[in-house]
PDB file of C-alpha atoms in Angstrom:
ATOM      1  CA  MET A   1      -9.666   3.183   3.897  1.00 96.00           C
ATOM      2  CA  LEU A   2      -9.433   1.012   0.809  1.00 97.00           C
ATOM      3  CA  TYR A   3      -6.178  -0.899   0.538  1.00 98.00           C
ATOM      4  CA  SER A   4      -5.918   0.230  -3.087  1.00 97.00           C
ATOM      5  CA  GLU A   5      -5.338   3.817  -1.875  1.00 98.00           C
ATOM      6  CA  LEU A   6      -2.435   2.672   0.284  1.00 98.00           C
ATOM      7  CA  ALA A   7      -1.016   0.459  -2.483  1.00 98.00           C
ATOM      8  CA  ASP A   8      -1.129   3.377  -4.928  1.00 98.00           C
ATOM      9  CA  THR A   9       0.851   5.443  -2.421  1.00 98.00           C
ATOM     10  CA  PHE A  10       3.420   2.640  -2.135  1.00 98.00           C
ATOM     11  CA  ASP A  11       3.636   2.660  -5.930  1.00 97.00           C
ATOM     12  CA  ARG A  12       4.356   6.394  -5.980  1.00 97.00           C
ATOM     13  CA  LEU A  13       7.009   6.019  -3.274  1.00 97.00           C
ATOM     14  CA  GLU A  14       8.713   3.216  -5.160  1.00 95.00           C
ATOM     15  CA  ALA A  15       8.742   5.259  -8.367  1.00 95.00           C
ATOM     16  CA  THR A  16      10.818   8.104  -6.928  1.00 94.00           C
ATOM     17  CA  GLY A  17      14.422   8.123  -5.791  1.00 89.00           C
ATOM     18  CA  SER A  18      14.140  11.493  -4.088  1.00 95.00           C
ATOM     19  CA  ARG A  19      13.828  11.408  -0.313  1.00 95.00           C
ATOM     20  CA  LEU A  20      12.296  14.901  -0.331  1.00 96.00           C
ATOM     21  CA  GLU A  21       9.627  13.741  -2.756  1.00 97.00           C
ATOM     22  CA  MET A  22       9.011  10.618  -0.662  1.00 97.00           C
ATOM     23  CA  THR A  23       8.541  12.821   2.391  1.00 98.00           C
ATOM     24  CA  THR A  24       6.018  15.012   0.586  1.00 98.00           C
ATOM     25  CA  ILE A  25       4.114  12.002  -0.795  1.00 98.00           C
ATOM     26  CA  LEU A  26       3.899  10.466   2.684  1.00 97.00           C
ATOM     27  CA  ALA A  27       2.992  13.737   4.398  1.00 98.00           C
ATOM     28  CA  ASP A  28       0.197  14.500   1.929  1.00 98.00           C
ATOM     29  CA  PHE A  29      -1.128  10.961   2.255  1.00 98.00           C
ATOM     30  CA  ILE A  30      -1.140  10.684   6.051  1.00 97.00           C
ATOM     31  CA  LYS A  31      -2.902  14.028   6.423  1.00 96.00           C
ATOM     32  CA  GLY A  32      -5.972  12.388   4.902  1.00 95.00           C
ATOM     33  CA  VAL A  33      -5.746   9.102   6.795  1.00 96.00           C
ATOM     34  CA  ASP A  34      -8.292   8.328   9.505  1.00 96.00           C
ATOM     35  CA  LYS A  35      -6.396   8.726  12.781  1.00 96.00           C
ATOM     36  CA  SER A  36      -7.625   5.343  13.987  1.00 96.00           C
ATOM     37  CA  GLU A  37      -5.864   3.667  11.035  1.00 98.00           C
ATOM     38  CA  LEU A  38      -2.637   5.664  10.932  1.00 98.00           C
ATOM     39  CA  ARG A  39      -0.637   3.475  13.316  1.00 98.00           C
ATOM     40  CA  ASN A  40      -1.208   0.303  11.293  1.00 98.00           C
ATOM     41  CA  ILE A  41      -0.644   2.125   8.003  1.00 98.00           C
ATOM     42  CA  ILE A  42       2.763   3.285   9.222  1.00 98.00           C
ATOM     43  CA  TYR A  43       3.696  -0.290  10.146  1.00 98.00           C
ATOM     44  CA  LEU A  44       2.492  -1.628   6.780  1.00 98.00           C
ATOM     45  CA  SER A  45       4.512   0.986   4.908  1.00 97.00           C
ATOM     46  CA  GLN A  46       7.612  -0.668   6.381  1.00 96.00           C
ATOM     47  CA  GLY A  47       6.353  -4.189   5.735  1.00 95.00           C
ATOM     48  CA  LYS A  48       5.585  -4.818   9.412  1.00 95.00           C
ATOM     49  CA  LEU A  49       2.645  -5.338  11.743  1.00 97.00           C
ATOM     50  CA  HIS A  50       4.263  -3.961  14.889  1.00 96.00           C
ATOM     51  CA  PRO A  51       7.486  -2.384  16.163  1.00 96.00           C
ATOM     52  CA  ASP A  52      10.742  -4.311  15.759  1.00 92.00           C
ATOM     53  CA  PHE A  53      11.062  -5.223  19.436  1.00 93.00           C
ATOM     54  CA  ILE A  54       7.986  -7.466  19.274  1.00 93.00           C
ATOM     55  CA  SER A  55       9.500 -10.784  18.272  1.00 85.00           C
ATOM     56  CA  LYS A  56       6.891 -12.118  15.862  1.00 88.00           C
ATOM     57  CA  GLU A  57       7.800 -12.894  12.281  1.00 86.00           C
ATOM     58  CA  LEU A  58       5.328 -12.397   9.454  1.00 84.00           C
ATOM     59  CA  GLY A  59       7.424 -13.926   6.672  1.00 73.00           C
ATOM     60  CA  MET A  60       5.732 -16.709   4.716  1.00 89.00           C
ATOM     61  CA  ALA A  61       7.738 -19.337   2.874  1.00 90.00           C
ATOM     62  CA  ASP A  62       8.160 -18.489  -0.809  1.00 92.00           C
ATOM     63  CA  ARG A  63       6.567 -21.758  -1.912  1.00 92.00           C
ATOM     64  CA  LEU A  64       3.383 -20.954   0.033  1.00 94.00           C
ATOM     65  CA  VAL A  65       3.127 -17.494  -1.490  1.00 96.00           C
ATOM     66  CA  LEU A  66       3.691 -18.967  -4.946  1.00 95.00           C
ATOM     67  CA  LYS A  67       0.951 -21.503  -4.294  1.00 95.00           C
ATOM     68  CA  ALA A  68      -1.470 -18.751  -3.226  1.00 96.00           C
ATOM     69  CA  ILE A  69      -0.679 -16.714  -6.353  1.00 96.00           C
ATOM     70  CA  SER A  70      -1.141 -19.746  -8.622  1.00 95.00           C
ATOM     71  CA  PHE A  71      -4.409 -20.712  -6.956  1.00 94.00           C
ATOM     72  CA  THR A  72      -5.857 -17.206  -7.138  1.00 94.00           C
ATOM     73  CA  SER A  73      -4.810 -16.447 -10.702  1.00 93.00           C
ATOM     74  CA  GLY A  74      -5.652 -19.884 -12.102  1.00 92.00           C
ATOM     75  CA  THR A  75      -2.070 -20.274 -13.310  1.00 92.00           C
ATOM     76  CA  PRO A  76      -0.211 -23.617 -13.295  1.00 93.00           C
ATOM     77  CA  ASP A  77       2.377 -23.800 -10.514  1.00 91.00           C
ATOM     78  CA  SER A  78       5.132 -24.434 -13.058  1.00 93.00           C
ATOM     79  CA  LYS A  79       4.388 -21.236 -14.970  1.00 92.00           C
ATOM     80  CA  ALA A  80       4.234 -19.149 -11.801  1.00 93.00           C
ATOM     81  CA  GLU A  81       7.520 -20.658 -10.612  1.00 93.00           C
ATOM     82  CA  GLU A  82       9.151 -19.903 -13.964  1.00 94.00           C
ATOM     83  CA  LEU A  83       8.119 -16.257 -13.693  1.00 94.00           C
ATOM     84  CA  TRP A  84       9.333 -16.147 -10.085  1.00 92.00           C
ATOM     85  CA  ILE A  85      12.772 -17.401 -11.149  1.00 93.00           C
ATOM     86  CA  LYS A  86      12.866 -14.832 -13.946  1.00 94.00           C
ATOM     87  CA  THR A  87      11.894 -11.806 -11.830  1.00 93.00           C
ATOM     88  CA  GLY A  88      13.045 -12.776  -8.335  1.00 91.00           C
ATOM     89  CA  ASP A  89      10.184 -10.664  -7.017  1.00 92.00           C
ATOM     90  CA  PRO A  90       7.017 -12.245  -5.592  1.00 92.00           C
ATOM     91  CA  GLY A  91       5.241  -8.926  -5.942  1.00 94.00           C
ATOM     92  CA  GLU A  92       6.007  -8.748  -9.655  1.00 95.00           C
ATOM     93  CA  VAL A  93       4.788 -12.319 -10.138  1.00 96.00           C
ATOM     94  CA  ALA A  94       1.530 -11.583  -8.312  1.00 96.00           C
ATOM     95  CA  GLU A  95       0.984  -8.353 -10.228  1.00 96.00           C
ATOM     96  CA  GLN A  96       1.519  -9.942 -13.638  1.00 95.00           C
ATOM     97  CA  LEU A  97      -0.573 -13.043 -13.028  1.00 95.00           C
ATOM     98  CA  ILE A  98      -3.431 -11.276 -11.230  1.00 93.00           C
ATOM     99  CA  SER A  99      -3.646  -8.783 -14.109  1.00 91.00           C
ATOM    100  CA  LYS A 100      -4.097 -11.681 -16.551  1.00 82.00           C
ATOM    101  CA  LYS A 101      -7.060 -13.234 -14.777  1.00 75.00           C
ATOM    102  CA  LYS A 102      -9.554 -13.892 -17.550  1.00 52.00           C
ATOM    103  CA  GLN A 103     -12.641 -13.336 -15.420  1.00 55.00           C
ATOM    104  CA  MET A 104     -13.200 -11.087 -12.446  1.00 55.00           C
ATOM    105  CA  THR A 105     -15.323 -12.680  -9.770  1.00 55.00           C
ATOM    106  CA  LEU A 106     -18.811 -11.325  -9.152  1.00 56.00           C
ATOM    107  CA  PHE A 107     -18.415 -12.017  -5.438  1.00 64.00           C
ATOM    108  CA  ALA A 108     -15.300  -9.977  -4.652  1.00 73.00           C
ATOM    109  CA  GLU A 109     -15.347  -8.275  -1.264  1.00 86.00           C
ATOM    110  CA  GLU A 110     -13.942  -4.836  -0.605  1.00 90.00           C
ATOM    111  CA  LEU A 111     -10.290  -5.000   0.406  1.00 96.00           C
ATOM    112  CA  THR A 112      -9.704  -2.425   3.121  1.00 98.00           C
ATOM    113  CA  VAL A 113      -6.568  -1.572   5.073  1.00 98.00           C
ATOM    114  CA  ASP A 114      -8.222  -2.961   8.209  1.00 98.00           C
ATOM    115  CA  ARG A 115      -9.012  -6.245   6.483  1.00 98.00           C
ATOM    116  CA  VAL A 116      -5.449  -6.530   5.170  1.00 98.00           C
ATOM    117  CA  TYR A 117      -3.942  -5.817   8.592  1.00 98.00           C
ATOM    118  CA  LYS A 118      -6.190  -8.375  10.270  1.00 98.00           C
ATOM    119  CA  GLY A 119      -5.526 -10.922   7.533  1.00 98.00           C
ATOM    120  CA  LEU A 120      -1.765 -10.493   7.830  1.00 98.00           C
ATOM    121  CA  THR A 121      -2.025 -10.764  11.621  1.00 97.00           C
ATOM    122  CA  ALA A 122      -3.923 -14.045  11.230  1.00 97.00           C
ATOM    123  CA  ILE A 123      -1.141 -15.299   8.926  1.00 97.00           C
ATOM    124  CA  GLN A 124       1.475 -14.296  11.487  1.00 96.00           C
ATOM    125  CA  ASP A 125      -0.359 -15.988  14.361  1.00 95.00           C
ATOM    126  CA  ALA A 126      -1.288 -19.227  12.564  1.00 93.00           C
ATOM    127  CA  GLU A 127       0.217 -22.218  14.377  1.00 90.00           C
ATOM    128  CA  GLY A 128      -0.243 -25.941  14.621  1.00 88.00           C
ATOM    129  CA  LYS A 129      -0.872 -28.877  12.344  1.00 88.00           C
ATOM    130  CA  ASP A 130      -2.638 -27.112   9.484  1.00 91.00           C
ATOM    131  CA  SER A 131      -0.993 -23.705   9.873  1.00 92.00           C
ATOM    132  CA  GLN A 132       0.743 -23.707   6.477  1.00 93.00           C
ATOM    133  CA  ASP A 133      -2.461 -24.476   4.628  1.00 94.00           C
ATOM    134  CA  LYS A 134      -4.291 -21.852   6.680  1.00 95.00           C
ATOM    135  CA  LYS A 135      -1.681 -19.210   5.836  1.00 96.00           C
ATOM    136  CA  MET A 136      -1.918 -19.992   2.140  1.00 96.00           C
ATOM    137  CA  LYS A 137      -5.715 -19.731   2.172  1.00 96.00           C
ATOM    138  CA  LEU A 138      -5.659 -16.457   4.116  1.00 97.00           C
ATOM    139  CA  LEU A 139      -3.328 -14.892   1.563  1.00 98.00           C
ATOM    140  CA  ALA A 140      -5.257 -16.350  -1.379  1.00 97.00           C
ATOM    141  CA  ASN A 141      -8.456 -14.892   0.056  1.00 96.00           C
ATOM    142  CA  MET A 142      -6.957 -11.398   0.037  1.00 97.00           C
ATOM    143  CA  LEU A 143      -5.370 -11.850  -3.395  1.00 96.00           C
ATOM    144  CA  HIS A 144      -8.773 -12.946  -4.699  1.00 94.00           C
ATOM    145  CA  ASP A 145     -10.107  -9.445  -3.987  1.00 95.00           C
ATOM    146  CA  SER A 146      -6.939  -7.584  -5.008  1.00 95.00           C
ATOM    147  CA  GLY A 147      -6.094  -5.618  -8.089  1.00 94.00           C
ATOM    148  CA  PRO A 148      -2.610  -6.082  -9.622  1.00 95.00           C
ATOM    149  CA  VAL A 149      -0.888  -3.297  -7.644  1.00 96.00           C
ATOM    150  CA  GLU A 150      -2.510  -4.364  -4.369  1.00 97.00           C
ATOM    151  CA  ALA A 151      -1.355  -7.939  -5.008  1.00 97.00           C
ATOM    152  CA  ARG A 152       2.202  -6.747  -5.620  1.00 97.00           C
ATOM    153  CA  TYR A 153       2.555  -5.187  -2.187  1.00 97.00           C
ATOM    154  CA  LEU A 154       0.646  -7.896  -0.340  1.00 97.00           C
ATOM    155  CA  CYS A 155       3.120 -10.501  -1.572  1.00 97.00           C
ATOM    156  CA  ARG A 156       6.109  -8.317  -0.818  1.00 96.00           C
ATOM    157  CA  ILE A 157       4.927  -7.720   2.735  1.00 97.00           C
ATOM    158  CA  VAL A 158       4.343 -11.393   3.541  1.00 96.00           C
ATOM    159  CA  THR A 159       7.771 -12.395   2.190  1.00 94.00           C
ATOM    160  CA  GLY A 160       9.655  -9.584   3.944  1.00 92.00           C
ATOM    161  CA  ARG A 161      10.562  -7.823   0.698  1.00 93.00           C
ATOM    162  CA  MET A 162       8.748  -4.532   1.268  1.00 91.00           C
ATOM    163  CA  ARG A 163      11.189  -1.824   0.181  1.00 86.00           C
ATOM    164  CA  VAL A 164       9.458   1.388  -0.896  1.00 93.00           C
ATOM    165  CA  GLY A 165      11.868   3.763   0.838  1.00 89.00           C
ATOM    166  CA  ALA A 166       9.713   4.476   3.888  1.00 93.00           C
ATOM    167  CA  GLY A 167      12.550   4.363   6.405  1.00 94.00           C
ATOM    168  CA  ASP A 168      12.264   5.665   9.951  1.00 96.00           C
ATOM    169  CA  MET A 169      13.844   9.047   9.208  1.00 97.00           C
ATOM    170  CA  THR A 170      11.681   9.626   6.130  1.00 97.00           C
ATOM    171  CA  ILE A 171       8.532   8.841   8.111  1.00 98.00           C
ATOM    172  CA  LEU A 172       9.605  11.176  10.923  1.00 98.00           C
ATOM    173  CA  ASP A 173      10.184  13.921   8.340  1.00 98.00           C
ATOM    174  CA  ALA A 174       6.701  13.276   6.940  1.00 98.00           C
ATOM    175  CA  LEU A 175       5.102  13.424  10.398  1.00 98.00           C
ATOM    176  CA  ALA A 176       6.754  16.782  11.049  1.00 98.00           C
ATOM    177  CA  GLU A 177       5.557  18.086   7.679  1.00 98.00           C
ATOM    178  CA  ALA A 178       2.020  16.780   8.158  1.00 98.00           C
ATOM    179  CA  PHE A 179       1.343  17.619  11.799  1.00 98.00           C
ATOM    180  CA  ALA A 180       4.010  20.034  13.049  1.00 98.00           C
ATOM    181  CA  THR A 181       6.925  22.136  11.774  1.00 96.00           C
ATOM    182  CA  LYS A 182      10.516  21.585  10.732  1.00 94.00           C
ATOM    183  CA  GLU A 183      11.615  23.013  14.087  1.00 97.00           C
ATOM    184  CA  ASP A 184       9.642  20.278  15.877  1.00 98.00           C
ATOM    185  CA  ARG A 185      11.469  17.505  14.030  1.00 98.00           C
ATOM    186  CA  PRO A 186      14.141  16.874  16.765  1.00 98.00           C
ATOM    187  CA  ALA A 187      11.448  16.444  19.435  1.00 98.00           C
ATOM    188  CA  ILE A 188       9.577  13.965  17.226  1.00 99.00           C
ATOM    189  CA  GLU A 189      12.777  11.981  16.667  1.00 98.00           C
ATOM    190  CA  ARG A 190      13.492  11.971  20.405  1.00 98.00           C
ATOM    191  CA  ALA A 191      10.040  10.493  21.032  1.00 98.00           C
ATOM    192  CA  PHE A 192      10.885   7.740  18.554  1.00 98.00           C
ATOM    193  CA  ASN A 193      14.319   7.134  20.088  1.00 97.00           C
ATOM    194  CA  ILE A 194      12.893   6.540  23.571  1.00 97.00           C
ATOM    195  CA  THR A 195      10.011   4.312  22.413  1.00 97.00           C
ATOM    196  CA  CYS A 196      11.352   2.608  19.257  1.00 97.00           C
ATOM    197  CA  ASP A 197       7.739   2.503  18.064  1.00 98.00           C
ATOM    198  CA  ILE A 198       7.170   4.716  15.034  1.00 98.00           C
ATOM    199  CA  GLY A 199       3.508   3.721  14.778  1.00 98.00           C
ATOM    200  CA  PHE A 200       2.904   4.878  18.347  1.00 98.00           C
ATOM    201  CA  VAL A 201       4.658   8.186  17.669  1.00 98.00           C
ATOM    202  CA  ALA A 202       2.581   8.722  14.514  1.00 98.00           C
ATOM    203  CA  GLU A 203      -0.643   8.026  16.385  1.00 98.00           C
ATOM    204  CA  ALA A 204       0.367  10.362  19.226  1.00 98.00           C
ATOM    205  CA  ILE A 205       1.180  13.354  17.028  1.00 98.00           C
ATOM    206  CA  ALA A 206      -1.897  12.837  14.830  1.00 98.00           C
ATOM    207  CA  ASN A 207      -4.206  12.843  17.851  1.00 98.00           C
ATOM    208  CA  GLY A 208      -2.495  15.258  20.215  1.00 97.00           C
ATOM    209  CA  GLY A 209       0.021  17.267  18.216  1.00 98.00           C
ATOM    210  CA  MET A 210       3.338  18.314  19.714  1.00 98.00           C
ATOM    211  CA  ASP A 211       1.852  18.444  23.221  1.00 98.00           C
ATOM    212  CA  ALA A 212       1.376  14.670  23.037  1.00 98.00           C
ATOM    213  CA  ILE A 213       4.901  14.193  21.674  1.00 98.00           C
ATOM    214  CA  ARG A 214       6.433  16.180  24.530  1.00 98.00           C
ATOM    215  CA  GLU A 215       4.554  14.076  27.062  1.00 98.00           C
ATOM    216  CA  ILE A 216       6.081  10.810  25.806  1.00 98.00           C
ATOM    217  CA  ARG A 217       8.385   9.286  28.393  1.00 97.00           C
ATOM    218  CA  VAL A 218      10.574   6.221  28.726  1.00 96.00           C
ATOM    219  CA  GLN A 219       8.420   3.165  29.413  1.00 95.00           C
ATOM    220  CA  ILE A 220       9.131  -0.326  30.672  1.00 95.00           C
ATOM    221  CA  ASN A 221       9.104  -2.849  27.778  1.00 94.00           C
ATOM    222  CA  ASN A 222       9.623  -0.140  25.159  1.00 95.00           C
ATOM    223  CA  PRO A 223      13.359  -0.417  24.472  1.00 97.00           C
ATOM    224  CA  ILE A 224      15.338   2.797  24.106  1.00 97.00           C
ATOM    225  CA  LYS A 225      17.258   3.195  20.877  1.00 94.00           C
ATOM    226  CA  VAL A 226      20.923   2.523  21.532  1.00 89.00           C
ATOM    227  CA  MET A 227      23.529   5.216  20.884  1.00 84.00           C
ATOM    228  CA  LEU A 228      26.495   3.737  19.046  1.00 81.00           C
ATOM    229  CA  ALA A 229      30.014   5.165  18.834  1.00 81.00           C
ATOM    230  CA  GLU A 230      31.632   6.135  15.563  1.00 85.00           C
ATOM    231  CA  ARG A 231      34.886   4.474  14.544  1.00 89.00           C
ATOM    232  CA  LEU A 232      38.046   6.477  13.897  1.00 93.00           C
ATOM    233  CA  PRO A 233      41.363   5.205  12.481  1.00 95.00           C
ATOM    234  CA  SER A 234      43.560   5.909  15.523  1.00 94.00           C
ATOM    235  CA  VAL A 235      43.560   6.704  19.236  1.00 90.00           C
ATOM    236  CA  SER A 236      45.067  10.139  18.565  1.00 93.00           C
ATOM    237  CA  GLU A 237      42.138  11.017  16.297  1.00 94.00           C
ATOM    238  CA  VAL A 238      39.685   9.844  18.964  1.00 92.00           C
ATOM    239  CA  VAL A 239      41.336  12.089  21.563  1.00 93.00           C
ATOM    240  CA  ALA A 240      41.330  15.026  19.140  1.00 95.00           C
ATOM    241  CA  LYS A 241      37.664  14.441  18.342  1.00 92.00           C
ATOM    242  CA  MET A 242      36.854  14.562  22.063  1.00 91.00           C
ATOM    243  CA  GLY A 243      38.600  17.909  22.506  1.00 93.00           C
ATOM    244  CA  GLY A 244      41.915  16.598  23.812  1.00 93.00           C
ATOM    245  CA  LYS A 245      40.574  14.727  26.830  1.00 91.00           C
ATOM    246  CA  CYS A 246      38.563  11.516  27.119  1.00 88.00           C
ATOM    247  CA  ALA A 247      37.890   8.527  29.361  1.00 87.00           C
ATOM    248  CA  ILE A 248      38.730   5.025  28.132  1.00 83.00           C
ATOM    249  CA  GLU A 249      37.501   1.680  29.409  1.00 83.00           C
ATOM    250  CA  TYR A 250      38.005  -1.938  28.402  1.00 84.00           C
ATOM    251  CA  LYS A 251      35.682  -3.408  25.812  1.00 83.00           C
ATOM    252  CA  TYR A 252      34.248  -6.570  27.309  1.00 89.00           C
ATOM    253  CA  ASP A 253      33.819  -9.600  25.077  1.00 90.00           C
ATOM    254  CA  GLY A 254      30.065  -9.997  25.402  1.00 93.00           C
ATOM    255  CA  ILE A 255      26.752  -8.760  24.127  1.00 93.00           C
ATOM    256  CA  ARG A 256      25.109  -5.449  24.938  1.00 93.00           C
ATOM    257  CA  VAL A 257      21.831  -5.966  26.786  1.00 96.00           C
ATOM    258  CA  GLN A 258      19.104  -3.547  27.835  1.00 97.00           C
ATOM    259  CA  ALA A 259      17.054  -5.024  30.666  1.00 97.00           C
ATOM    260  CA  HIS A 260      13.517  -3.779  31.299  1.00 97.00           C
ATOM    261  CA  ILE A 261      12.473  -4.872  34.764  1.00 96.00           C
ATOM    262  CA  GLY A 262       8.787  -4.534  35.560  1.00 93.00           C
ATOM    263  CA  LYS A 263       6.968  -5.419  38.743  1.00 88.00           C
ATOM    264  CA  ASP A 264       6.180  -8.917  37.497  1.00 85.00           C
ATOM    265  CA  SER A 265       8.362  -9.425  34.427  1.00 90.00           C
ATOM    266  CA  VAL A 266      11.806  -8.939  32.902  1.00 95.00           C
ATOM    267  CA  LYS A 267      12.557  -8.329  29.230  1.00 96.00           C
ATOM    268  CA  LEU A 268      16.041  -8.350  27.708  1.00 97.00           C
ATOM    269  CA  TYR A 269      16.758  -6.545  24.432  1.00 97.00           C
ATOM    270  CA  SER A 270      19.791  -6.433  22.160  1.00 95.00           C
ATOM    271  CA  ARG A 271      21.133  -3.239  20.624  1.00 92.00           C
ATOM    272  CA  ARG A 272      19.144  -4.143  17.496  1.00 91.00           C
ATOM    273  CA  LEU A 273      15.942  -4.413  19.578  1.00 91.00           C
ATOM    274  CA  GLU A 274      15.802  -8.213  19.416  1.00 93.00           C
ATOM    275  CA  ASP A 275      14.047  -9.823  22.380  1.00 94.00           C
ATOM    276  CA  LEU A 276      16.738 -11.899  24.106  1.00 95.00           C
ATOM    277  CA  THR A 277      14.704 -12.901  27.159  1.00 95.00           C
ATOM    278  CA  HIS A 278      14.398 -16.554  26.149  1.00 94.00           C
ATOM    279  CA  ASN A 279      18.102 -16.699  25.209  1.00 94.00           C
ATOM    280  CA  PHE A 280      19.218 -15.763  28.712  1.00 94.00           C
ATOM    281  CA  PRO A 281      16.552 -16.966  31.182  1.00 95.00           C
ATOM    282  CA  ASP A 282      19.118 -17.159  34.002  1.00 93.00           C
ATOM    283  CA  ILE A 283      19.911 -13.451  33.665  1.00 94.00           C
ATOM    284  CA  ALA A 284      16.222 -12.548  33.561  1.00 95.00           C
ATOM    285  CA  GLU A 285      15.554 -14.632  36.675  1.00 94.00           C
ATOM    286  CA  ALA A 286      18.547 -13.165  38.549  1.00 93.00           C
ATOM    287  CA  LEU A 287      17.411  -9.622  37.781  1.00 93.00           C
ATOM    288  CA  ARG A 288      13.863 -10.428  38.864  1.00 91.00           C
ATOM    289  CA  ALA A 289      15.128 -11.840  42.170  1.00 91.00           C
ATOM    290  CA  GLN A 290      17.497  -8.944  42.864  1.00 90.00           C
ATOM    291  CA  CYS A 291      15.123  -6.114  42.013  1.00 87.00           C
ATOM    292  CA  LYS A 292      12.196  -7.426  44.082  1.00 82.00           C
ATOM    293  CA  HIS A 293       9.229  -5.974  42.206  1.00 78.00           C
ATOM    294  CA  GLN A 294      10.831  -2.609  41.516  1.00 88.00           C
ATOM    295  CA  GLU A 295      10.661  -1.054  38.051  1.00 93.00           C
ATOM    296  CA  MET A 296      13.876  -0.051  36.317  1.00 95.00           C
ATOM    297  CA  ILE A 297      15.827  -0.148  33.074  1.00 96.00           C
ATOM    298  CA  ILE A 298      19.435  -1.334  33.207  1.00 95.00           C
ATOM    299  CA  GLU A 299      21.913  -1.497  30.360  1.00 94.00           C
ATOM    300  CA  GLY A 300      25.212  -3.329  30.368  1.00 92.00           C
ATOM    301  CA  GLU A 301      27.402  -5.993  28.825  1.00 93.00           C
ATOM    302  CA  CYS A 302      26.366  -9.617  29.191  1.00 93.00           C
ATOM    303  CA  VAL A 303      29.490 -11.777  29.574  1.00 93.00           C
ATOM    304  CA  ALA A 304      30.227 -15.449  30.152  1.00 91.00           C
ATOM    305  CA  VAL A 305      32.105 -16.272  33.376  1.00 91.00           C
ATOM    306  CA  ASP A 306      34.044 -19.393  34.322  1.00 93.00           C
ATOM    307  CA  GLN A 307      32.339 -20.529  37.543  1.00 90.00           C
ATOM    308  CA  GLU A 308      35.521 -22.139  38.872  1.00 93.00           C
ATOM    309  CA  THR A 309      37.996 -19.320  38.251  1.00 94.00           C
ATOM    310  CA  GLY A 310      35.705 -16.291  38.133  1.00 91.00           C
ATOM    311  CA  PHE A 311      37.384 -15.097  34.941  1.00 93.00           C
ATOM    312  CA  MET A 312      35.428 -13.988  31.904  1.00 92.00           C
ATOM    313  CA  LEU A 313      35.273 -16.370  28.968  1.00 92.00           C
ATOM    314  CA  PRO A 314      35.213 -15.555  25.247  1.00 88.00           C
ATOM    315  CA  PHE A 315      31.593 -14.919  24.324  1.00 78.00           C
TER     316      PHE A 315
END
């Protein structure tokens, strides 16, 4: 698929404030998407390359993006920076300056969704001595073959400013409309809640329909979406909400952790799906030693303990 088709869809999503209209736009679009590309298209629509629990950041520094825009459009850095300050939107800067290019190159290559995804992945993975220069050149290469609207969304994605309204719930609504029925919507959401990977869910329903969705199970290293309590003003209202009877326990001063213990690895996730494994290597190692190559998922509160007294410390 050409990236211009996806960018035009982003443009239509951004132009409407109606969630129902967004759902219809997305549903109509994804019906015509090649199933092999759908997963990555879903990620890109949220300005990502993968689910949130994979701890890799795409974000490029603003100055690098500005440099790539200036280089591609033939605009002095000072003028591009002035426009950036005025708009506050790298996508708007790219769109305006790319549209003013005096001469279109005769050697432009086709910009496809696959090429964009691979290019953004290369930007994300660039490391080492010349990584900043490499990132700038990778982006400039894609901008070189972009139209104004394509450039707008490329620059928003790489700077983490992709906001076209394609939230998780809207995408799930669109998947139900495109591949199932309204009655199937809860089952689709459940599949998302136990995998936290909306691209995977989209790919599953596109290829296998609701049968594939119903077969989705909890998996090691796919964190389960955390259920959070609602706040109420008083204890009496909490008891009333629970039907007059409830159990109460102490709230520990710590951090909620979901541990995924595989046969050869341990992953720790926060309630916001952040990978905490490297923050708490001692916990990961203790779980690995205790579980002895068994597979399990454990959730609990991680607390600090005074080794001399055995009492919990403020976290």
